[in-house]
Amino acid sequence: MDIPHWLWFVTIATLVLVVLLDLFIVDRKPHEVSIKEAAIWSTVYIVAAIVFGAGIWYFSGSTFAGEFFAGYVTEKALSVDNLFVFVIIMSSFAVPAIHQHRVLLIGIVMALIMRGAFIAAGAVVIDRFAAVFYLFGFFLIYTAWKLVKSGDDDSFSGDNAALRAVRRFLPVTEKYHGAKSFVRIDGKRWVTPMFVVMIAIGSADLLFALDSIPAIFGLTQEPYLVFTANAFALMGLRQLYFLIGGLLNRLVYLSIGLSVILGFIGVKLVLHALHENNLPFINGGEGVPVPEVGIGVSLTVIGVVLVVTTVASLLKVRRDPSAIKQVERPPSVPEADGEGAAPAGTPGEGAEEGGAGAGRTGRSEERGGDQR
């Protein structure tokens, strides 16, 4: 697939324009996103992805269009599982409902930039070392096994490297100051919990990319399709968060479904690696005559697994309501009383040594709901 430089430029420029419109027009007046608003924007992004895929079909053929749709559906499915972690992060940081849209937008933009770097690096590695498909394939199979083994243990710890760095080197206020990420109090610049939670969302999504990027490279090796599929899936993620946030805890078999999809793509990658083999210790460096999985089969398997997983989950919780996942919400972090208000007590006490009052999170467990 030969993508001219101008098309890359137009694609990225359009993505930047959408983000700016969302940030300065849609989110100009912070508000709690309603189900209706989320449904409308979710539909807009899904239709946009379909139109984009149709354009690929028209200009480049059905094969590349099929690869785009397979990648988009896979990334969308993986992002649904990520949403439960986002719910835990929002709860752990007690993000005010009117600011959750902005937090997700900035966090996802950060994630998209980081994923872009991952995709560029992955494309270079694949181009030079075809044997990397073995590595990707076995990694996805291992990830699928770990997902089955861990079951429904979706949890978030506030003690990851990115957050530790923020707390160690930056003073963080104990209260939110509207949608501001930074405030100046008594001549000193402070970081607010809003900034910390954006780092949490962005760094969490970076971890998610460790399995989603190899997964989509298992469906298409075209960097442009990998990037655009990720972009469409991520840009629609915020609306999906508000649209199905209340239903996420009912998808009790989601982890099993995603493990099947990841395992399937992992096997597909290994078969592709064997077919294109150039490792001297495997079949004398020649390709192994194994069957390869076509994109039509991939789309069918992914679609069937997602439908079966969703239906089985809803039937399960209907018969056994106790199976619904539970997330315990910690005490709310208050808003500052006014602009420029001191974090708490005296101005110098807003940040504890090595940590932030509001930035501190406990580990939220799905079941049992204990907070450490």
mmCIF file of C-alpha atoms in Angstrom:
data_model
loop_
_atom_site.group_PDB
_atom_site.id
_atom_site.type_symbol
_atom_site.label_atom_id
_atom_site.label_comp_id
_atom_site.label_asym_id
_atom_site.label_seq_id
_atom_site.Cartn_x
_atom_site.Cartn_y
_atom_site.Cartn_z
ATOM 1 C CA MET A 1 0.000 0.000 0.000
ATOM 2 C CA ASP A 2 1.728 3.146 -1.228
ATOM 3 C CA ILE A 3 0.751 6.100 0.969
ATOM 4 C CA PRO A 4 2.028 9.502 -0.264
ATOM 5 C CA HIS A 5 3.448 11.929 2.274
ATOM 6 C CA TRP A 6 0.661 14.431 1.648
ATOM 7 C CA LEU A 7 -1.956 11.883 2.722
ATOM 8 C CA TRP A 8 -0.122 11.287 6.003
ATOM 9 C CA PHE A 9 -0.018 15.054 6.509
ATOM 10 C CA VAL A 10 -3.732 15.476 5.754
ATOM 11 C CA THR A 11 -4.653 12.573 8.054
ATOM 12 C CA ILE A 12 -2.659 13.890 10.999
ATOM 13 C CA ALA A 13 -3.821 17.479 10.377
ATOM 14 C CA THR A 14 -7.450 16.320 10.328
ATOM 15 C CA LEU A 15 -6.927 14.416 13.578
ATOM 16 C CA VAL A 16 -5.398 17.513 15.207
ATOM 17 C CA LEU A 17 -8.313 19.621 13.961
ATOM 18 C CA VAL A 18 -10.850 17.191 15.448
ATOM 19 C CA VAL A 19 -9.060 17.314 18.807
ATOM 20 C CA LEU A 20 -8.963 21.123 18.781
ATOM 21 C CA LEU A 21 -12.658 21.355 17.884
ATOM 22 C CA ASP A 22 -13.476 18.908 20.654
ATOM 23 C CA LEU A 23 -11.328 20.746 23.187
ATOM 24 C CA PHE A 24 -12.280 24.346 22.409
ATOM 25 C CA ILE A 25 -15.866 23.990 21.168
ATOM 26 C CA VAL A 26 -17.485 20.829 22.509
ATOM 27 C CA ASP A 27 -15.672 21.049 25.854
ATOM 28 C CA ARG A 28 -15.678 24.860 26.103
ATOM 29 C CA LYS A 29 -18.319 24.670 28.814
ATOM 30 C CA PRO A 30 -17.488 21.727 31.120
ATOM 31 C CA HIS A 31 -20.560 19.608 31.759
ATOM 32 C CA GLU A 32 -21.590 16.101 32.661
ATOM 33 C CA VAL A 33 -21.929 14.163 29.410
ATOM 34 C CA SER A 34 -25.413 12.724 28.969
ATOM 35 C CA ILE A 35 -26.232 9.332 27.475
ATOM 36 C CA LYS A 36 -27.873 11.083 24.505
ATOM 37 C CA GLU A 37 -24.829 13.236 23.788
ATOM 38 C CA ALA A 38 -22.506 10.234 24.139
ATOM 39 C CA ALA A 39 -24.711 8.179 21.801
ATOM 40 C CA ILE A 40 -24.716 10.906 19.147
ATOM 41 C CA TRP A 41 -20.949 11.375 19.190
ATOM 42 C CA SER A 42 -20.312 7.614 19.331
ATOM 43 C CA THR A 43 -22.444 7.237 16.215
ATOM 44 C CA VAL A 44 -20.541 10.068 14.510
ATOM 45 C CA TYR A 45 -17.157 8.431 15.154
ATOM 46 C CA ILE A 46 -18.366 4.963 14.109
ATOM 47 C CA VAL A 47 -19.876 6.329 10.896
ATOM 48 C CA ALA A 48 -16.649 8.253 10.236
ATOM 49 C CA ALA A 49 -14.658 5.010 10.593
ATOM 50 C CA ILE A 50 -17.032 3.204 8.221
ATOM 51 C CA VAL A 51 -16.791 6.008 5.643
ATOM 52 C CA PHE A 52 -12.998 5.973 5.963
ATOM 53 C CA GLY A 53 -12.940 2.210 5.454
ATOM 54 C CA ALA A 54 -15.217 2.565 2.432
ATOM 55 C CA GLY A 55 -12.786 5.118 1.025
ATOM 56 C CA ILE A 56 -9.927 2.659 1.440
ATOM 57 C CA TRP A 57 -12.043 0.031 -0.336
ATOM 58 C CA TYR A 58 -12.724 2.416 -3.236
ATOM 59 C CA PHE A 59 -9.146 3.604 -3.701
ATOM 60 C CA SER A 60 -7.084 0.586 -2.565
ATOM 61 C CA GLY A 61 -9.320 -2.464 -2.782
ATOM 62 C CA SER A 62 -11.219 -4.800 -0.494
ATOM 63 C CA THR A 63 -8.149 -6.463 1.032
ATOM 64 C CA PHE A 64 -6.787 -3.295 2.619
ATOM 65 C CA ALA A 65 -10.301 -2.221 3.609
ATOM 66 C CA GLY A 66 -10.820 -5.568 5.316
ATOM 67 C CA GLU A 67 -7.524 -5.156 7.171
ATOM 68 C CA PHE A 68 -8.573 -1.705 8.357
ATOM 69 C CA PHE A 69 -11.965 -2.908 9.618
ATOM 70 C CA ALA A 70 -10.409 -5.954 11.325
ATOM 71 C CA GLY A 71 -7.861 -3.716 13.039
ATOM 72 C CA TYR A 72 -10.489 -1.142 14.000
ATOM 73 C CA VAL A 73 -12.878 -3.734 15.474
ATOM 74 C CA THR A 74 -10.027 -5.406 17.382
ATOM 75 C CA GLU A 75 -8.760 -2.115 18.812
ATOM 76 C CA LYS A 76 -12.330 -1.143 19.719
ATOM 77 C CA ALA A 77 -12.859 -4.453 21.501
ATOM 78 C CA LEU A 78 -9.609 -4.143 23.429
ATOM 79 C CA SER A 79 -10.489 -0.561 24.357
ATOM 80 C CA VAL A 80 -13.755 -1.708 25.950
ATOM 81 C CA ASP A 81 -11.730 -3.778 28.411
ATOM 82 C CA ASN A 82 -9.529 -0.729 29.030
ATOM 83 C CA LEU A 83 -12.592 1.338 29.895
ATOM 84 C CA PHE A 84 -13.107 -0.574 33.124
ATOM 85 C CA VAL A 85 -9.635 0.485 34.226
ATOM 86 C CA PHE A 86 -10.518 4.068 33.270
ATOM 87 C CA VAL A 87 -13.603 3.820 35.503
ATOM 88 C CA ILE A 88 -11.373 2.714 38.391
ATOM 89 C CA ILE A 89 -8.931 5.572 37.741
ATOM 90 C CA MET A 90 -11.741 8.131 37.648
ATOM 91 C CA SER A 91 -13.145 6.714 40.873
ATOM 92 C CA SER A 92 -9.756 6.528 42.594
ATOM 93 C CA PHE A 93 -9.042 10.176 41.808
ATOM 94 C CA ALA A 94 -12.689 11.189 42.382
ATOM 95 C CA VAL A 95 -12.716 13.211 39.162
ATOM 96 C CA PRO A 96 -15.746 15.558 39.038
ATOM 97 C CA ALA A 97 -18.238 14.376 36.405
ATOM 98 C CA ILE A 98 -18.130 17.697 34.530
ATOM 99 C CA HIS A 99 -14.374 17.347 33.953
ATOM 100 C CA GLN A 100 -14.178 13.651 32.999
ATOM 101 C CA HIS A 101 -14.582 14.397 29.276
ATOM 102 C CA ARG A 102 -11.537 16.698 29.272
ATOM 103 C CA VAL A 103 -9.458 14.221 31.286
ATOM 104 C CA LEU A 104 -10.217 11.460 28.799
ATOM 105 C CA LEU A 105 -9.548 13.705 25.803
ATOM 106 C CA ILE A 106 -6.113 14.856 26.979
ATOM 107 C CA GLY A 107 -5.190 11.375 28.223
ATOM 108 C CA ILE A 108 -6.172 9.798 24.914
ATOM 109 C CA VAL A 109 -4.262 12.414 22.903
ATOM 110 C CA MET A 110 -1.179 11.554 24.969
ATOM 111 C CA ALA A 111 -1.811 7.866 24.305
ATOM 112 C CA LEU A 112 -2.234 8.466 20.569
ATOM 113 C CA ILE A 113 1.098 10.279 20.380
ATOM 114 C CA MET A 114 2.830 7.473 22.269
ATOM 115 C CA ARG A 115 1.134 4.807 20.138
ATOM 116 C CA GLY A 116 2.222 6.656 17.012
ATOM 117 C CA ALA A 117 5.818 6.288 18.169
ATOM 118 C CA PHE A 118 5.214 2.587 18.915
ATOM 119 C CA ILE A 119 3.705 2.043 15.460
ATOM 120 C CA ALA A 120 6.596 3.800 13.703
ATOM 121 C CA ALA A 121 9.123 1.722 15.638
ATOM 122 C CA GLY A 122 7.172 -1.481 15.019
ATOM 123 C CA ALA A 123 6.964 -0.811 11.277
ATOM 124 C CA VAL A 124 10.735 -0.307 11.068
ATOM 125 C CA VAL A 125 11.445 -3.488 13.035
ATOM 126 C CA ILE A 126 9.014 -5.547 10.925
ATOM 127 C CA ASP A 127 10.504 -4.182 7.714
ATOM 128 C CA ARG A 128 14.025 -5.185 8.734
ATOM 129 C CA PHE A 129 13.406 -8.284 10.853
ATOM 130 C CA ALA A 130 10.523 -10.441 9.631
ATOM 131 C CA ALA A 131 11.254 -12.889 12.460
ATOM 132 C CA VAL A 132 9.721 -10.362 14.874
ATOM 133 C CA PHE A 133 6.362 -11.962 13.970
ATOM 134 C CA TYR A 134 7.419 -14.971 16.045
ATOM 135 C CA LEU A 135 7.991 -12.652 18.995
ATOM 136 C CA PHE A 136 4.680 -10.834 18.504
ATOM 137 C CA GLY A 137 2.790 -14.084 18.064
ATOM 138 C CA PHE A 138 4.144 -15.830 21.153
ATOM 139 C CA PHE A 139 3.709 -12.632 23.181
ATOM 140 C CA LEU A 140 0.015 -12.438 22.249
ATOM 141 C CA ILE A 141 -0.500 -16.109 23.064
ATOM 142 C CA TYR A 142 1.167 -15.532 26.437
ATOM 143 C CA THR A 143 -0.975 -12.426 27.001
ATOM 144 C CA ALA A 144 -4.105 -14.421 26.180
ATOM 145 C CA TRP A 145 -3.107 -17.102 28.692
ATOM 146 C CA LYS A 146 -2.413 -14.489 31.378
ATOM 147 C CA LEU A 147 -5.785 -12.866 30.668
ATOM 148 C CA VAL A 148 -7.594 -16.165 31.184
ATOM 149 C CA LYS A 149 -5.568 -16.925 34.291
ATOM 150 C CA SER A 150 -6.218 -13.528 35.875
ATOM 151 C CA GLY A 151 -9.914 -13.731 34.993
ATOM 152 C CA ASP A 152 -11.816 -10.571 35.923
ATOM 153 C CA ASP A 153 -9.026 -9.001 37.962
ATOM 154 C CA ASP A 154 -9.145 -5.536 36.412
ATOM 155 C CA SER A 155 -7.450 -3.241 38.879
ATOM 156 C CA PHE A 156 -5.450 -0.068 38.913
ATOM 157 C CA SER A 157 -2.701 0.891 41.283
ATOM 158 C CA GLY A 158 -1.796 4.529 41.641
ATOM 159 C CA ASP A 159 1.774 3.437 42.275
ATOM 160 C CA ASN A 160 3.056 3.263 38.701
ATOM 161 C CA ALA A 161 6.309 4.831 37.513
ATOM 162 C CA ALA A 162 4.737 7.854 35.822
ATOM 163 C CA LEU A 163 2.712 8.798 38.876
ATOM 164 C CA ARG A 164 5.616 8.229 41.256
ATOM 165 C CA ALA A 165 7.694 10.630 39.151
ATOM 166 C CA VAL A 166 4.966 13.279 39.298
ATOM 167 C CA ARG A 167 4.569 12.980 43.052
ATOM 168 C CA ARG A 168 8.284 12.890 43.717
ATOM 169 C CA PHE A 169 9.259 15.973 41.769
ATOM 170 C CA LEU A 170 6.145 18.147 41.629
ATOM 171 C CA PRO A 171 3.984 19.699 44.377
ATOM 172 C CA VAL A 172 0.350 18.642 43.955
ATOM 173 C CA THR A 173 -2.626 20.442 45.477
ATOM 174 C CA GLU A 174 -5.098 18.564 47.657
ATOM 175 C CA LYS A 175 -8.111 19.954 45.770
ATOM 176 C CA TYR A 176 -9.240 20.255 42.185
ATOM 177 C CA HIS A 177 -9.155 23.761 40.714
ATOM 178 C CA GLY A 178 -11.787 23.408 38.021
ATOM 179 C CA ALA A 179 -10.308 21.979 34.830
ATOM 180 C CA LYS A 180 -6.882 23.535 35.462
ATOM 181 C CA SER A 181 -3.805 21.327 35.436
ATOM 182 C CA PHE A 182 -1.569 23.988 36.981
ATOM 183 C CA VAL A 183 -2.279 26.806 39.421
ATOM 184 C CA ARG A 184 -0.180 29.513 41.033
ATOM 185 C CA ILE A 185 -0.655 29.940 44.779
ATOM 186 C CA ASP A 186 1.239 32.563 46.763
ATOM 187 C CA GLY A 187 3.735 32.902 43.926
ATOM 188 C CA LYS A 188 4.406 29.145 43.752
ATOM 189 C CA ARG A 189 3.327 26.946 40.847
ATOM 190 C CA TRP A 190 1.357 23.836 41.791
ATOM 191 C CA VAL A 191 0.183 20.796 39.869
ATOM 192 C CA THR A 192 -3.479 19.896 40.414
ATOM 193 C CA PRO A 193 -5.001 16.404 40.677
ATOM 194 C CA MET A 194 -6.390 17.032 37.170
ATOM 195 C CA PHE A 195 -2.870 16.811 35.741
ATOM 196 C CA VAL A 196 -2.080 13.692 37.765
ATOM 197 C CA VAL A 197 -5.167 11.822 36.588
ATOM 198 C CA MET A 198 -4.349 12.700 32.954
ATOM 199 C CA ILE A 199 -0.928 11.136 33.479
ATOM 200 C CA ALA A 200 -2.660 8.100 34.978
ATOM 201 C CA ILE A 201 -4.978 7.697 31.970
ATOM 202 C CA GLY A 202 -2.156 8.215 29.463
ATOM 203 C CA SER A 203 0.297 5.850 31.162
ATOM 204 C CA ALA A 204 -2.378 3.183 31.628
ATOM 205 C CA ASP A 205 -3.210 3.334 27.922
ATOM 206 C CA LEU A 206 0.483 3.067 27.095
ATOM 207 C CA LEU A 207 0.511 -0.272 28.934
ATOM 208 C CA PHE A 208 -2.566 -1.361 26.991
ATOM 209 C CA ALA A 209 -0.666 -0.634 23.770
ATOM 210 C CA LEU A 210 1.807 -3.397 24.598
ATOM 211 C CA ASP A 211 -0.728 -5.998 23.490
ATOM 212 C CA SER A 212 -2.954 -3.963 21.148
ATOM 213 C CA ILE A 213 -0.140 -2.831 18.826
ATOM 214 C CA PRO A 214 1.224 -6.373 18.212
ATOM 215 C CA ALA A 215 -2.387 -7.545 17.805
ATOM 216 C CA ILE A 216 -3.183 -5.108 15.015
ATOM 217 C CA PHE A 217 0.165 -5.783 13.316
ATOM 218 C CA GLY A 218 -1.063 -9.363 13.198
ATOM 219 C CA LEU A 219 -3.966 -8.194 11.035
ATOM 220 C CA THR A 220 -2.172 -5.714 8.799
ATOM 221 C CA GLN A 221 1.454 -4.689 8.311
ATOM 222 C CA GLU A 222 0.512 -1.365 6.731
ATOM 223 C CA PRO A 223 1.585 1.431 9.144
ATOM 224 C CA TYR A 224 -1.062 3.790 7.774
ATOM 225 C CA LEU A 225 -3.866 1.315 8.478
ATOM 226 C CA VAL A 226 -2.443 0.521 11.917
ATOM 227 C CA PHE A 227 -2.304 4.207 12.814
ATOM 228 C CA THR A 228 -5.730 5.153 11.478
ATOM 229 C CA ALA A 229 -7.432 2.124 13.066
ATOM 230 C CA ASN A 230 -5.900 3.115 16.415
ATOM 231 C CA ALA A 231 -6.876 6.757 15.912
ATOM 232 C CA PHE A 232 -10.532 5.978 15.155
ATOM 233 C CA ALA A 233 -10.758 3.518 18.047
ATOM 234 C CA LEU A 234 -9.166 5.934 20.527
ATOM 235 C CA MET A 235 -11.044 9.033 19.426
ATOM 236 C CA GLY A 236 -14.345 7.235 19.943
ATOM 237 C CA LEU A 237 -13.244 5.863 23.291
ATOM 238 C CA ARG A 238 -14.391 8.865 25.347
ATOM 239 C CA GLN A 239 -17.963 8.705 24.109
ATOM 240 C CA LEU A 240 -17.970 4.937 24.621
ATOM 241 C CA TYR A 241 -16.878 5.545 28.229
ATOM 242 C CA PHE A 242 -19.963 7.670 28.931
ATOM 243 C CA LEU A 243 -22.279 5.556 26.788
ATOM 244 C CA ILE A 244 -21.630 2.119 28.233
ATOM 245 C CA GLY A 245 -19.891 3.044 31.482
ATOM 246 C CA GLY A 246 -22.820 1.685 33.474
ATOM 247 C CA LEU A 247 -22.849 -1.540 31.451
ATOM 248 C CA LEU A 248 -19.143 -2.361 31.700
ATOM 249 C CA ASN A 249 -19.535 -4.226 34.958
ATOM 250 C CA ARG A 250 -22.026 -6.551 33.243
ATOM 251 C CA LEU A 251 -19.522 -7.784 30.642
ATOM 252 C CA VAL A 252 -18.273 -10.487 32.978
ATOM 253 C CA TYR A 253 -16.900 -12.708 30.202
ATOM 254 C CA LEU A 254 -15.120 -9.915 28.337
ATOM 255 C CA SER A 255 -11.673 -11.035 29.478
ATOM 256 C CA ILE A 256 -12.312 -14.537 28.153
ATOM 257 C CA GLY A 257 -13.495 -13.189 24.809
ATOM 258 C CA LEU A 258 -10.497 -10.902 24.455
ATOM 259 C CA SER A 259 -8.136 -13.734 25.390
ATOM 260 C CA VAL A 260 -9.631 -15.835 22.572
ATOM 261 C CA ILE A 261 -9.139 -12.960 20.108
ATOM 262 C CA LEU A 262 -5.555 -12.306 21.220
ATOM 263 C CA GLY A 263 -4.744 -16.017 21.152
ATOM 264 C CA PHE A 264 -6.240 -16.347 17.670
ATOM 265 C CA ILE A 265 -4.211 -13.402 16.345
ATOM 266 C CA GLY A 266 -1.107 -14.798 18.074
ATOM 267 C CA VAL A 267 -1.512 -18.129 16.258
ATOM 268 C CA LYS A 268 -2.162 -16.236 13.011
ATOM 269 C CA LEU A 269 1.117 -14.347 13.500
ATOM 270 C CA VAL A 270 3.100 -17.516 14.198
ATOM 271 C CA LEU A 271 1.666 -19.160 11.065
ATOM 272 C CA HIS A 272 2.573 -16.066 9.049
ATOM 273 C CA ALA A 273 6.082 -16.092 10.520
ATOM 274 C CA LEU A 274 6.506 -19.766 9.589
ATOM 275 C CA HIS A 275 5.256 -19.093 6.075
ATOM 276 C CA GLU A 276 7.740 -16.215 5.623
ATOM 277 C CA ASN A 277 10.455 -17.903 7.683
ATOM 278 C CA ASN A 278 14.084 -16.928 7.164
ATOM 279 C CA LEU A 279 15.552 -18.234 10.420
ATOM 280 C CA PRO A 280 18.293 -20.741 9.537
ATOM 281 C CA PHE A 281 17.470 -23.152 12.386
ATOM 282 C CA ILE A 282 13.847 -23.560 11.189
ATOM 283 C CA ASN A 283 13.412 -25.610 8.008
ATOM 284 C CA GLY A 284 16.868 -24.595 6.845
ATOM 285 C CA GLY A 285 15.859 -20.946 6.572
ATOM 286 C CA GLU A 286 13.096 -21.702 4.103
ATOM 287 C CA GLY A 287 9.400 -20.942 4.459
ATOM 288 C CA VAL A 288 7.276 -23.641 6.083
ATOM 289 C CA PRO A 289 4.224 -24.702 4.012
ATOM 290 C CA VAL A 290 1.580 -23.935 6.633
ATOM 291 C CA PRO A 291 -1.903 -22.513 5.981
ATOM 292 C CA GLU A 292 -2.365 -18.788 6.534
ATOM 293 C CA VAL A 293 -5.474 -17.168 7.947
ATOM 294 C CA GLY A 294 -7.155 -14.737 5.565
ATOM 295 C CA ILE A 295 -8.581 -11.379 6.613
ATOM 296 C CA GLY A 296 -12.141 -12.591 5.983
ATOM 297 C CA VAL A 297 -11.695 -15.418 8.487
ATOM 298 C CA SER A 298 -10.124 -12.988 10.967
ATOM 299 C CA LEU A 299 -13.070 -10.589 10.740
ATOM 300 C CA THR A 300 -15.543 -13.442 11.167
ATOM 301 C CA VAL A 301 -13.783 -14.907 14.205
ATOM 302 C CA ILE A 302 -13.421 -11.507 15.900
ATOM 303 C CA GLY A 303 -17.067 -10.603 15.269
ATOM 304 C CA VAL A 304 -18.451 -13.972 16.419
ATOM 305 C CA VAL A 305 -16.334 -13.994 19.591
ATOM 306 C CA LEU A 306 -17.457 -10.467 20.548
ATOM 307 C CA VAL A 307 -21.141 -11.259 19.961
ATOM 308 C CA VAL A 308 -20.981 -14.549 21.904
ATOM 309 C CA THR A 309 -19.044 -12.884 24.735
ATOM 310 C CA THR A 310 -21.549 -10.035 25.045
ATOM 311 C CA VAL A 311 -24.648 -12.261 24.907
ATOM 312 C CA ALA A 312 -23.181 -14.801 27.344
ATOM 313 C CA SER A 313 -22.212 -12.016 29.780
ATOM 314 C CA LEU A 314 -25.671 -10.429 29.764
ATOM 315 C CA LEU A 315 -27.373 -13.822 30.214
ATOM 316 C CA LYS A 316 -25.009 -14.612 33.098
ATOM 317 C CA VAL A 317 -25.730 -11.437 35.067
ATOM 318 C CA ARG A 318 -29.442 -11.774 34.351
ATOM 319 C CA ARG A 319 -29.473 -15.208 35.980
ATOM 320 C CA ASP A 320 -26.957 -14.294 38.679
ATOM 321 C CA PRO A 321 -26.911 -10.566 39.569
ATOM 322 C CA SER A 322 -24.136 -11.208 42.120
ATOM 323 C CA ALA A 323 -21.757 -11.843 39.182
ATOM 324 C CA ILE A 324 -21.795 -8.125 38.292
ATOM 325 C CA LYS A 325 -18.403 -6.519 38.867
ATOM 326 C CA GLN A 326 -18.294 -3.984 41.669
ATOM 327 C CA VAL A 327 -16.057 -0.946 41.988
ATOM 328 C CA GLU A 328 -15.970 0.805 45.334
ATOM 329 C CA ARG A 329 -15.599 4.549 45.075
ATOM 330 C CA PRO A 330 -13.224 6.282 47.510
ATOM 331 C CA PRO A 331 -14.142 9.523 49.281
ATOM 332 C CA SER A 332 -14.504 12.468 46.896
ATOM 333 C CA VAL A 333 -11.662 14.891 46.375
ATOM 334 C CA PRO A 334 -13.163 18.353 46.919
ATOM 335 C CA GLU A 335 -13.001 21.298 44.576
ATOM 336 C CA ALA A 336 -11.066 24.338 45.761
ATOM 337 C CA ASP A 337 -13.301 26.952 47.367
ATOM 338 C CA GLY A 338 -12.109 29.607 44.943
ATOM 339 C CA GLU A 339 -9.541 30.381 42.310
ATOM 340 C CA GLY A 340 -6.111 30.499 43.823
ATOM 341 C CA ALA A 341 -7.279 28.967 47.103
ATOM 342 C CA ALA A 342 -4.605 27.296 49.140
ATOM 343 C CA PRO A 343 -4.460 23.514 48.806
ATOM 344 C CA ALA A 344 -5.210 22.856 52.466
ATOM 345 C CA GLY A 345 -4.211 24.583 55.679
ATOM 346 C CA THR A 346 -1.274 26.817 54.861
ATOM 347 C CA PRO A 347 0.074 27.252 51.318
ATOM 348 C CA GLY A 348 3.182 25.222 52.012
ATOM 349 C CA GLU A 349 1.256 22.164 53.113
ATOM 350 C CA GLY A 350 -0.445 21.340 49.804
ATOM 351 C CA ALA A 351 2.001 18.605 48.882
ATOM 352 C CA GLU A 352 3.313 15.975 51.209
ATOM 353 C CA GLU A 353 6.846 14.766 50.996
ATOM 354 C CA GLY A 354 7.086 12.473 47.977
ATOM 355 C CA GLY A 355 3.354 12.569 47.294
ATOM 356 C CA ALA A 356 0.180 14.509 46.684
ATOM 357 C CA GLY A 357 -2.839 14.483 48.911
ATOM 358 C CA ALA A 358 -5.400 14.246 46.150
ATOM 359 C CA GLY A 359 -3.036 12.461 43.826
ATOM 360 C CA ARG A 360 -2.773 9.487 46.140
ATOM 361 C CA THR A 361 -4.829 6.491 45.172
ATOM 362 C CA GLY A 362 -5.623 3.225 46.785
ATOM 363 C CA ARG A 363 -5.686 -0.034 44.924
ATOM 364 C CA SER A 364 -9.263 -0.635 43.854
ATOM 365 C CA GLU A 365 -10.327 -4.245 43.738
ATOM 366 C CA GLU A 366 -13.274 -5.412 41.671
ATOM 367 C CA ARG A 367 -14.496 -7.929 44.104
ATOM 368 C CA GLY A 368 -14.513 -7.276 47.781
ATOM 369 C CA GLY A 369 -13.897 -3.578 47.148
ATOM 370 C CA ASP A 370 -11.175 -3.183 49.799
ATOM 371 C CA GLN A 371 -8.984 -0.093 49.605
ATOM 372 C CA ARG A 372 -5.355 -0.183 50.593
#
